[in-house]
XYZ file of C-alpha atoms in Angstrom:
625
model
C 195.884 -153.739 114.144
C 193.866 -157.150 112.285
C 191.309 -156.996 109.945
C 187.660 -156.757 112.683
C 189.817 -153.716 114.071
C 190.503 -151.559 111.010
C 186.751 -152.672 109.459
C 185.733 -151.590 112.189
C 187.677 -147.982 112.995
C 186.632 -147.731 109.163
C 182.805 -148.223 109.727
C 183.071 -146.199 113.107
C 184.722 -142.864 110.649
C 181.877 -143.503 108.426
C 178.731 -143.715 110.948
C 180.270 -139.594 111.971
C 180.677 -138.879 107.974
C 177.586 -139.781 107.348
C 175.946 -137.078 110.032
C 178.807 -134.653 109.008
C 177.321 -135.022 106.026
C 173.899 -134.252 106.730
C 175.079 -130.888 108.539
C 177.316 -129.754 105.504
C 174.361 -129.931 103.496
C 171.557 -128.321 105.517
C 174.414 -125.242 106.301
C 175.527 -125.009 102.552
C 171.972 -125.166 101.777
C 171.503 -121.544 103.266
C 175.322 -120.795 102.962
C 174.505 -121.172 98.627
C 171.364 -119.753 98.326
C 171.432 -116.792 100.778
C 175.246 -116.147 101.574
C 173.645 -116.090 105.497
C 176.570 -118.957 107.098
C 174.997 -119.807 110.066
C 178.133 -120.387 112.705
C 174.586 -121.044 115.494
C 173.531 -124.149 112.422
C 175.023 -126.552 115.363
C 173.550 -125.071 118.560
C 170.114 -126.269 116.688
C 171.609 -129.449 116.187
C 171.839 -130.115 119.743
C 167.890 -128.633 119.991
C 167.514 -132.026 118.157
C 168.684 -133.426 120.170
C 167.821 -131.950 123.296
C 164.179 -132.624 121.980
C 164.407 -136.241 121.205
C 166.353 -136.892 124.732
C 163.380 -134.769 126.567
C 160.710 -136.746 124.934
C 161.907 -140.268 124.637
C 162.942 -139.568 128.777
C 160.215 -137.906 129.668
C 156.928 -138.895 127.343
C 158.562 -142.895 126.367
C 157.691 -141.494 122.893
C 159.914 -143.424 120.013
C 163.354 -141.374 118.864
C 162.407 -142.822 115.439
C 159.586 -140.689 115.806
C 160.831 -137.647 116.557
C 162.874 -137.881 113.432
C 160.449 -136.071 111.940
C 158.394 -134.163 114.368
C 162.096 -132.790 114.658
C 163.144 -131.614 112.074
C 158.743 -130.200 111.229
C 159.573 -128.189 114.911
C 163.554 -127.036 113.350
C 162.385 -126.058 109.785
C 158.885 -124.246 110.840
C 162.071 -122.406 114.282
C 164.430 -121.377 110.965
C 161.821 -119.736 108.788
C 160.650 -118.177 112.132
C 164.763 -117.026 112.237
C 164.863 -115.987 108.371
C 161.889 -113.978 108.356
C 162.712 -112.064 111.676
C 165.392 -111.751 111.478
C 167.801 -112.237 107.985
C 164.598 -111.120 106.173
C 165.227 -108.043 108.061
C 168.953 -107.706 106.776
C 168.034 -108.473 103.213
C 166.331 -104.872 103.088
C 168.417 -102.879 104.474
C 171.863 -104.198 104.180
C 173.111 -101.430 101.469
C 175.709 -104.525 99.667
C 176.686 -107.811 99.751
C 179.467 -107.607 102.170
C 177.618 -105.950 104.443
C 174.675 -108.376 104.809
C 177.096 -111.422 105.202
C 178.998 -109.602 108.052
C 175.849 -108.785 109.621
C 174.140 -112.434 108.477
C 177.097 -113.514 110.395
C 176.568 -111.463 113.770
C 173.574 -112.815 114.430
C 174.417 -116.488 114.048
C 176.933 -115.072 116.941
C 173.985 -113.816 119.006
C 171.692 -116.778 118.568
C 174.756 -119.150 118.975
C 174.855 -117.050 121.957
C 170.927 -117.587 122.621
C 170.184 -120.982 121.754
C 173.498 -122.460 124.260
C 173.474 -121.183 127.048
C 169.370 -121.031 126.620
C 169.642 -125.069 126.820
C 172.107 -125.269 129.535
C 169.697 -122.938 131.694
C 166.760 -124.422 131.063
C 168.383 -128.096 131.601
C 172.046 -127.813 132.689
C 175.268 -128.611 131.378
C 175.981 -132.243 132.627
C 175.577 -134.873 129.933
C 172.304 -135.855 129.474
C 171.702 -139.699 127.625
C 169.076 -142.513 126.932
C 169.803 -146.003 125.374
C 167.630 -147.820 122.146
C 168.976 -150.619 120.553
C 171.896 -150.749 121.612
C 171.982 -154.224 120.595
C 175.172 -155.774 118.762
C 175.821 -156.403 115.677
C 178.455 -158.478 113.855
C 179.364 -157.038 110.561
C 182.176 -157.652 108.004
C 184.036 -159.643 111.741
C 183.383 -156.335 113.841
C 180.817 -155.630 116.655
C 178.698 -152.507 116.320
C 175.540 -151.327 117.907
C 172.833 -151.038 116.071
C 172.239 -147.626 116.598
C 175.534 -146.587 115.039
C 173.894 -148.667 112.148
C 170.720 -147.143 111.969
C 171.888 -142.866 112.797
C 174.341 -143.767 110.176
C 171.523 -145.969 106.729
C 168.953 -142.319 108.453
C 171.862 -140.301 107.556
C 172.200 -141.599 104.404
C 168.492 -141.725 103.599
C 168.459 -138.090 104.269
C 171.284 -137.382 102.499
C 170.083 -138.501 99.784
C 166.466 -137.580 100.140
C 167.697 -134.162 99.813
C 170.072 -134.167 96.677
C 166.547 -136.130 94.659
C 164.909 -132.971 96.000
C 167.597 -130.078 95.033
C 168.173 -131.689 91.484
C 164.791 -133.932 90.189
C 161.641 -131.728 91.195
C 160.633 -128.050 90.488
C 161.604 -126.287 93.905
C 165.029 -127.787 93.610
C 165.608 -126.202 90.498
C 164.535 -122.920 92.128
C 166.805 -123.245 94.208
C 169.537 -123.680 91.845
C 168.833 -121.043 90.159
C 168.999 -118.361 92.349
C 172.124 -119.823 93.460
C 174.083 -118.870 89.976
C 172.324 -115.569 89.282
C 170.235 -114.561 91.956
C 169.298 -111.261 89.959
C 168.179 -113.165 86.962
C 166.426 -115.727 88.516
C 163.994 -112.978 90.008
C 163.553 -111.853 86.950
C 162.035 -115.322 85.188
C 159.755 -114.931 88.114
C 161.328 -117.460 90.728
C 159.596 -115.789 93.855
C 162.850 -115.258 96.511
C 160.217 -114.156 99.793
C 159.075 -117.699 99.931
C 161.835 -119.857 98.919
C 164.799 -118.258 101.067
C 162.448 -118.798 103.943
C 161.508 -122.186 102.817
C 165.044 -123.160 102.261
C 166.431 -121.725 105.435
C 164.413 -124.363 107.300
C 164.429 -127.028 105.891
C 168.673 -126.098 106.606
C 167.791 -126.368 109.736
C 164.917 -128.928 109.991
C 168.181 -130.834 108.819
C 170.250 -129.795 111.385
C 167.211 -131.464 113.860
C 167.463 -134.393 112.031
C 171.190 -134.597 112.657
C 169.829 -133.637 116.917
C 168.044 -136.569 116.218
C 170.349 -139.529 115.204
C 172.987 -138.684 117.218
C 170.719 -138.811 120.422
C 170.339 -142.606 119.957
C 174.204 -143.392 120.335
C 175.867 -140.680 121.916
C 175.536 -138.371 125.577
C 174.321 -135.019 124.260
C 175.227 -130.551 126.285
C 175.341 -127.925 125.209
C 178.201 -128.038 123.522
C 177.880 -130.578 121.858
C 176.778 -127.804 118.224
C 180.713 -126.656 118.152
C 182.244 -129.428 116.749
C 180.322 -130.369 114.021
C 179.826 -126.672 112.770
C 183.788 -126.252 112.472
C 183.967 -129.232 110.914
C 180.819 -127.943 108.413
C 182.363 -124.786 107.503
C 185.319 -126.847 106.232
C 183.725 -129.417 103.725
C 180.255 -127.031 103.041
C 182.227 -125.077 99.780
C 182.001 -126.052 95.833
C 179.264 -125.157 93.504
C 176.828 -123.150 95.765
C 179.488 -120.967 96.230
C 179.004 -119.616 92.737
C 176.289 -117.484 93.542
C 178.052 -114.691 94.887
C 178.864 -113.908 91.368
C 177.733 -111.011 89.696
C 174.413 -111.685 90.434
C 174.412 -111.852 93.879
C 176.756 -108.775 93.915
C 173.949 -106.924 91.355
C 171.766 -107.836 93.376
C 173.128 -106.513 96.222
C 175.300 -104.143 95.692
C 175.043 -100.021 96.007
C 177.381 -97.615 96.982
C 178.529 -96.990 100.590
C 177.048 -93.759 101.338
C 180.229 -90.574 101.713
C 182.995 -93.615 100.084
C 182.671 -91.135 96.720
C 183.916 -87.130 99.035
C 185.759 -90.424 101.039
C 187.629 -91.414 98.474
C 187.963 -88.209 96.590
C 189.863 -86.357 99.999
C 192.184 -89.573 100.243
C 193.508 -88.522 96.612
C 193.782 -84.302 96.998
C 196.502 -85.781 99.825
C 197.894 -84.985 103.128
C 196.489 -81.336 103.465
C 193.448 -81.933 101.986
C 193.163 -84.708 104.939
C 194.940 -82.155 107.886
C 191.194 -80.880 107.163
C 189.876 -83.128 109.494
C 188.047 -86.059 108.542
C 184.485 -86.409 106.329
C 181.591 -85.042 108.699
C 178.198 -86.789 109.105
C 174.688 -85.440 109.138
C 173.227 -84.168 111.841
C 174.556 -81.843 114.839
C 178.312 -82.742 113.982
C 177.359 -81.715 110.789
C 177.209 -78.714 112.472
C 181.212 -78.356 114.260
C 184.266 -77.225 112.245
C 187.108 -79.871 112.282
C 188.754 -77.738 115.306
C 185.829 -77.130 117.196
C 185.027 -82.064 117.313
C 189.352 -81.883 118.384
C 188.660 -79.297 120.888
C 185.710 -81.752 121.700
C 187.298 -84.955 121.565
C 190.399 -83.564 124.148
C 188.313 -82.399 126.689
C 186.339 -85.611 126.942
C 189.289 -87.732 126.582
C 190.870 -85.379 129.711
C 187.858 -85.380 131.979
C 187.824 -89.462 131.012
C 190.886 -90.339 132.728
C 190.622 -87.948 135.156
C 187.928 -89.340 136.476
C 189.311 -92.645 135.935
C 193.005 -91.693 137.535
C 190.466 -90.999 141.055
C 188.866 -94.405 141.003
C 192.065 -96.131 143.544
C 192.030 -93.372 145.591
C 187.934 -93.194 146.609
C 187.401 -96.831 144.763
C 186.951 -100.474 147.420
C 188.419 -103.078 145.823
C 185.868 -104.941 143.484
C 185.451 -101.154 141.662
C 189.643 -100.907 140.651
C 188.436 -104.480 139.271
C 185.547 -103.318 137.806
C 187.071 -99.708 136.440
C 190.307 -102.151 135.319
C 187.673 -104.466 133.224
C 185.910 -101.492 131.652
C 189.439 -99.768 130.856
C 190.403 -102.940 128.616
C 187.324 -103.537 126.717
C 187.086 -99.885 126.420
C 191.136 -99.949 124.828
C 190.462 -103.786 122.426
C 186.843 -101.975 121.354
C 188.410 -98.157 120.668
C 191.799 -99.916 118.565
C 189.846 -102.922 116.768
C 187.249 -100.601 116.032
C 189.399 -97.846 114.085
C 190.415 -101.320 111.937
C 187.986 -103.203 111.547
C 184.995 -100.282 112.001
C 186.689 -98.101 109.224
C 187.957 -101.084 106.774
C 184.389 -103.278 108.390
C 186.953 -106.297 107.846
C 184.638 -108.157 110.776
C 188.268 -109.878 112.710
C 188.168 -111.982 115.257
C 191.473 -112.296 116.006
C 191.684 -110.556 119.298
C 191.499 -113.163 121.692
C 194.965 -114.895 120.131
C 196.772 -111.094 119.759
C 195.271 -110.565 123.978
C 196.473 -114.310 124.407
C 200.311 -113.836 123.001
C 200.703 -110.873 124.690
C 199.891 -112.481 128.037
C 202.234 -115.269 127.568
C 205.060 -112.828 126.065
C 204.123 -111.126 130.030
C 204.656 -114.362 131.538
C 207.637 -115.688 130.235
C 209.961 -112.841 129.839
C 208.466 -110.692 133.033
C 211.152 -111.762 135.594
C 214.153 -110.594 133.631
C 212.548 -107.851 132.403
C 211.885 -103.965 133.145
C 207.738 -104.393 133.081
C 207.839 -101.510 130.561
C 209.770 -103.030 128.173
C 207.796 -105.873 129.129
C 204.336 -104.372 127.598
C 206.325 -103.125 124.699
C 207.646 -106.086 123.881
C 203.786 -107.350 123.944
C 202.962 -105.285 121.238
C 205.715 -106.271 118.847
C 205.296 -109.405 118.849
C 201.092 -109.098 118.418
C 202.175 -107.076 115.555
C 204.197 -108.848 113.738
C 202.242 -112.254 114.230
C 199.223 -109.620 112.690
C 201.326 -108.506 109.707
C 201.936 -112.384 108.769
C 198.670 -112.842 109.525
C 197.127 -110.613 107.773
C 199.444 -110.904 104.653
C 198.134 -114.170 104.445
C 194.830 -113.287 104.415
C 193.750 -110.178 104.078
C 192.855 -110.428 100.624
C 190.097 -111.522 101.672
C 186.231 -109.763 102.945
C 182.824 -110.416 104.342
C 182.411 -114.456 106.582
C 185.900 -115.120 104.572
C 187.804 -112.713 106.489
C 185.866 -113.414 109.713
C 185.854 -117.024 109.754
C 189.693 -117.443 108.820
C 190.671 -115.335 111.607
C 189.108 -116.856 113.822
C 190.267 -120.865 112.144
C 194.237 -118.619 112.684
C 193.407 -117.815 116.387
C 192.616 -120.902 117.207
C 195.877 -122.223 115.033
C 198.103 -120.125 117.632
C 196.522 -121.348 120.944
C 196.739 -124.412 119.806
C 200.045 -124.384 119.039
C 201.101 -122.610 121.939
C 199.916 -125.655 124.476
C 202.071 -128.016 121.652
C 205.003 -125.401 122.532
C 204.360 -125.253 126.605
C 203.954 -129.798 126.204
C 206.691 -129.915 124.228
C 209.353 -127.102 126.196
C 208.637 -127.156 129.380
C 205.956 -130.970 130.197
C 203.182 -128.866 131.468
C 200.827 -126.437 129.728
C 200.525 -123.068 131.557
C 202.765 -120.904 133.853
C 202.463 -119.692 136.893
C 203.446 -115.647 137.411
C 205.783 -115.068 140.544
C 206.528 -111.576 139.229
C 203.776 -109.365 140.183
C 203.091 -105.804 140.151
C 201.487 -103.541 142.440
C 197.907 -103.109 142.064
C 198.456 -99.607 141.577
C 200.732 -100.236 138.448
C 198.202 -102.174 136.635
C 195.440 -99.997 137.198
C 198.028 -96.518 135.489
C 199.855 -98.963 132.453
C 196.135 -100.275 131.825
C 194.066 -96.972 132.182
C 197.085 -94.801 130.191
C 196.912 -97.770 127.490
C 193.438 -97.508 126.668
C 193.520 -93.067 126.656
C 196.549 -93.714 124.679
C 193.998 -96.168 122.344
C 191.445 -93.312 121.970
C 194.243 -90.118 121.834
C 195.619 -93.002 118.707
C 191.704 -93.391 117.377
C 191.443 -89.230 117.737
C 194.722 -88.373 115.486
C 194.357 -91.149 113.113
C 190.823 -90.453 111.467
C 192.926 -86.457 110.752
C 195.497 -87.668 109.172
C 195.915 -89.199 105.008
C 196.406 -93.254 106.518
C 192.874 -92.711 107.952
C 191.464 -91.782 105.519
C 192.840 -94.652 103.702
C 191.616 -96.803 105.546
C 187.579 -94.796 105.651
C 188.753 -95.108 101.418
C 188.586 -98.839 101.712
C 185.987 -99.544 104.108
C 184.053 -96.912 101.508
C 185.016 -98.890 98.375
C 187.860 -100.543 98.147
C 188.618 -100.788 94.451
C 188.062 -97.431 94.065
C 190.651 -96.689 96.481
C 192.625 -98.065 94.122
C 192.543 -96.433 91.420
C 192.948 -93.673 92.897
C 196.281 -94.598 94.144
C 195.763 -95.896 97.561
C 198.337 -98.101 99.042
C 195.289 -100.586 100.184
C 197.795 -103.957 101.027
C 200.354 -102.109 102.694
C 197.142 -99.642 104.413
C 195.743 -102.302 105.434
C 198.545 -104.649 107.414
C 199.520 -101.718 109.138
C 195.599 -100.761 110.732
C 195.392 -104.514 111.728
C 198.686 -104.679 113.044
C 197.820 -101.708 115.240
C 195.091 -103.199 116.602
C 196.828 -106.017 117.026
C 199.681 -104.047 119.224
C 196.675 -102.379 121.181
C 195.820 -106.397 122.444
C 198.919 -107.891 122.904
C 199.488 -104.733 125.291
C 197.341 -105.048 127.369
C 197.392 -109.404 127.253
C 200.248 -108.177 128.744
C 199.145 -106.225 131.143
C 196.108 -108.196 131.923
C 197.962 -111.115 132.525
C 199.304 -110.332 135.718
C 195.882 -110.138 137.412
C 195.977 -113.998 137.579
C 198.861 -116.082 139.854
C 198.499 -119.367 136.648
C 197.921 -118.633 133.040
C 197.086 -120.596 130.476
C 196.200 -120.555 126.324
C 192.429 -121.790 127.054
C 192.143 -118.290 129.665
C 194.045 -116.014 127.670
C 193.380 -117.418 124.364
C 189.146 -117.576 124.787
C 186.901 -116.889 122.068
C 184.807 -114.843 124.149
C 187.365 -112.334 124.705
C 186.939 -111.546 120.457
C 183.391 -111.667 121.258
C 183.020 -109.879 123.595
C 185.099 -107.224 121.992
C 184.119 -106.715 118.989
C 180.315 -106.544 120.462
C 180.926 -103.970 121.936
C 181.929 -102.006 119.360
C 178.673 -103.352 117.264
C 176.547 -101.887 120.325
C 178.722 -99.338 120.924
C 179.000 -97.746 117.086
C 181.959 -99.002 115.364
C 181.557 -96.665 113.312
C 182.200 -93.702 115.849
C 185.098 -92.101 118.013
C 183.344 -92.787 121.764
C 180.542 -95.330 120.619
C 182.815 -97.873 121.603
C 183.809 -97.158 125.132
C 180.389 -95.990 126.423
C 179.490 -99.578 124.957
C 182.373 -100.812 127.153
C 181.804 -99.421 130.668
C 177.479 -100.466 130.801
C 179.456 -103.759 129.050
C 181.501 -104.790 132.448
C 178.567 -103.870 135.021
C 176.574 -105.750 133.715
C 179.430 -108.289 133.442
C 180.180 -107.795 137.173
C 176.422 -107.842 137.804
C 175.548 -111.197 135.641
C 178.581 -112.788 135.634
C 178.980 -114.991 138.127
C 175.504 -114.761 139.794
C 173.107 -115.634 136.904
C 176.309 -116.527 133.878
C 173.544 -118.136 131.090
C 171.427 -115.125 131.840
C 174.327 -112.750 130.399
C 175.955 -115.027 127.585
C 171.226 -114.884 127.373
C 171.464 -111.015 127.112
C 174.652 -110.638 125.088
C 173.775 -112.692 122.263
C 169.563 -111.325 122.342
C 171.620 -107.349 122.136
C 173.881 -108.384 119.215
C 171.123 -109.474 118.030
C 168.570 -106.520 118.466
C 171.906 -103.770 118.051
C 172.941 -105.236 113.985
C 168.893 -105.526 113.074
C 167.561 -102.173 114.598
C 170.863 -100.347 115.171
C 173.619 -100.867 112.941
C 175.136 -98.036 113.127
C 175.370 -98.536 118.189
C 174.218 -96.451 120.349
C 176.685 -93.901 119.651
C 173.825 -93.029 116.407
C 170.624 -93.192 118.049
C 169.082 -90.122 117.221
C 165.313 -89.032 117.862
C 164.326 -90.087 114.290
C 165.793 -93.772 114.521
C 162.796 -93.579 117.244
C 160.111 -93.333 114.596
C 162.264 -94.982 111.878
C 161.484 -97.951 114.387
C 157.576 -97.155 114.995
C 157.048 -96.742 110.590
C 159.568 -100.428 110.701
C 156.508 -101.826 112.931
C 153.625 -100.219 111.387
C 154.695 -101.639 107.371
C 155.707 -105.195 109.426
C 152.185 -105.316 110.706
C 150.873 -103.707 107.748
C 152.832 -106.382 105.394
C 151.652 -109.320 107.711
C 147.464 -108.366 107.769
C 147.704 -108.989 103.904
C 149.360 -111.985 103.606
C 147.846 -113.203 106.660
C 144.783 -112.264 104.736
C 145.242 -112.925 101.373
C 144.681 -109.988 99.519
C 147.705 -109.859 97.433
C 146.508 -113.120 96.679
C 143.307 -112.054 95.459
C 145.379 -108.555 93.814
C 147.065 -110.612 91.855
C 144.459 -112.902 90.749
C 142.751 -110.436 89.596
C 145.633 -109.512 87.185
C 146.151 -112.279 85.942
C 143.149 -112.325 85.097
C 142.877 -108.779 83.232
C 145.771 -109.754 81.445
C 143.828 -113.297 80.308
C 140.548 -110.720 78.904
C 143.819 -108.564 76.966
C 144.651 -112.203 75.245
């Protein structure tokens, strides 16, 4: 390559790196200060790009003028989102790990909502406009003037943020909160004002990055994901120290029933045989044997109803029931490990895809049942290897790494396909009868619920609950948490692999993009959380509801369906963290009290009553002095 080509290549990398730096700074500000891993950061970058494009294309507004306007608009939106969503999570989460997990799910809901809202409003086509495209000679190479401008402005805004954090009183307050949240609050730093402000500034930086990108590149509703992934990779360093002692003490409280669970684990299998820890309320009035009889009867009734569907239902009804049963098995097995231990796994689609490819490759040489079993075993082995690498982590670290490993497995399968077969994807020539597939998936769904019923009443199930309650205390009481977590993670993966092997034959052609689709994992988590990840029957109820919703809206209005999923996820995490299964009359009275408290606080903020009260207190203190 010539010197000019090398210069152009290096300069292009620097230009792209300037945008990545701007995006990463905004994301790091949100996560380092507030422990909010805003996975939707790239979607708000995309929103800033579309806002700039719309104003320039429709009204002729200069993109340079749209840079500060995009910053202000996205900053105000960020302040509103923090006030409506994350402020409530801070108040209601019992500890930091749960806060991080819930905020991550809210961010996923925002990602679904924003991306599909833009796609519904402007379509999925590429958009763009010409602005300062005149080439500029520099270092023996030619560059578009807009790209040089984008790089220069990205450096200016990145430097401005660094100066703000290092040289101003506001920046000192931010750095103090990152280092010790509790200590910073004790010396008078007002987190109620600083948190939403800095969250809004971080989102405003994404608006600036989007406005800059729209000057030089085409834009689309899916443009934000690569920037989010890259920002997650580079976002590390000193701000992460905010999770030190102060951050932990600021959020940490004991998990309800955790001590009771751990005491029963310590007593051994004899105590476990007496049944699971029962919550207060109607279930608390039932004995362990009565609960077991009830669960078995409900399972038998569900299996009988599902078994009768192929005899009287149409093809559409059977297809709907098959999708429903798939998500019943996936969400129930996911809840058995992830809901109980509070380890938020996003690797379900990886195990589903491994099972699907096992069936596609081996079904012609092995029997149907053997292929399903092999899919489960292969997925369980991969899960054990993956778990050995990542199960020492918790919270957002574990969730992000499982998602990253899912993408790694998908790309590895794609590389294997290209290297071995010379193409990507496989045609399925050996396909069982429809009723065989249906009965198999029904059997796996019933087995997942039955295993969940049994495991929750064993010492192993109590050990999982103890890990979710307080992992360090469980280790102190003698629970081998490493092996318990590996076994639970592998059990979840085995069901996902078996379901993938059984469901792959529904398609005549599969490829990595189809069977390793992250949406399979996202919807599994969504169903479990909305149904109630800590309950037995919540995921089953939610799976039925979501399957009907999917078949009703996905083909006719896919964007509306995805926006509905995002909104339901946000509302469920904020107002019903226990899921639909935890819905009681007291829940509605609690919502009523929350609305009244919110309205009272809003009126006080708008009227300035709190400011006047603080001024009176200061005046009284001055008189005493």
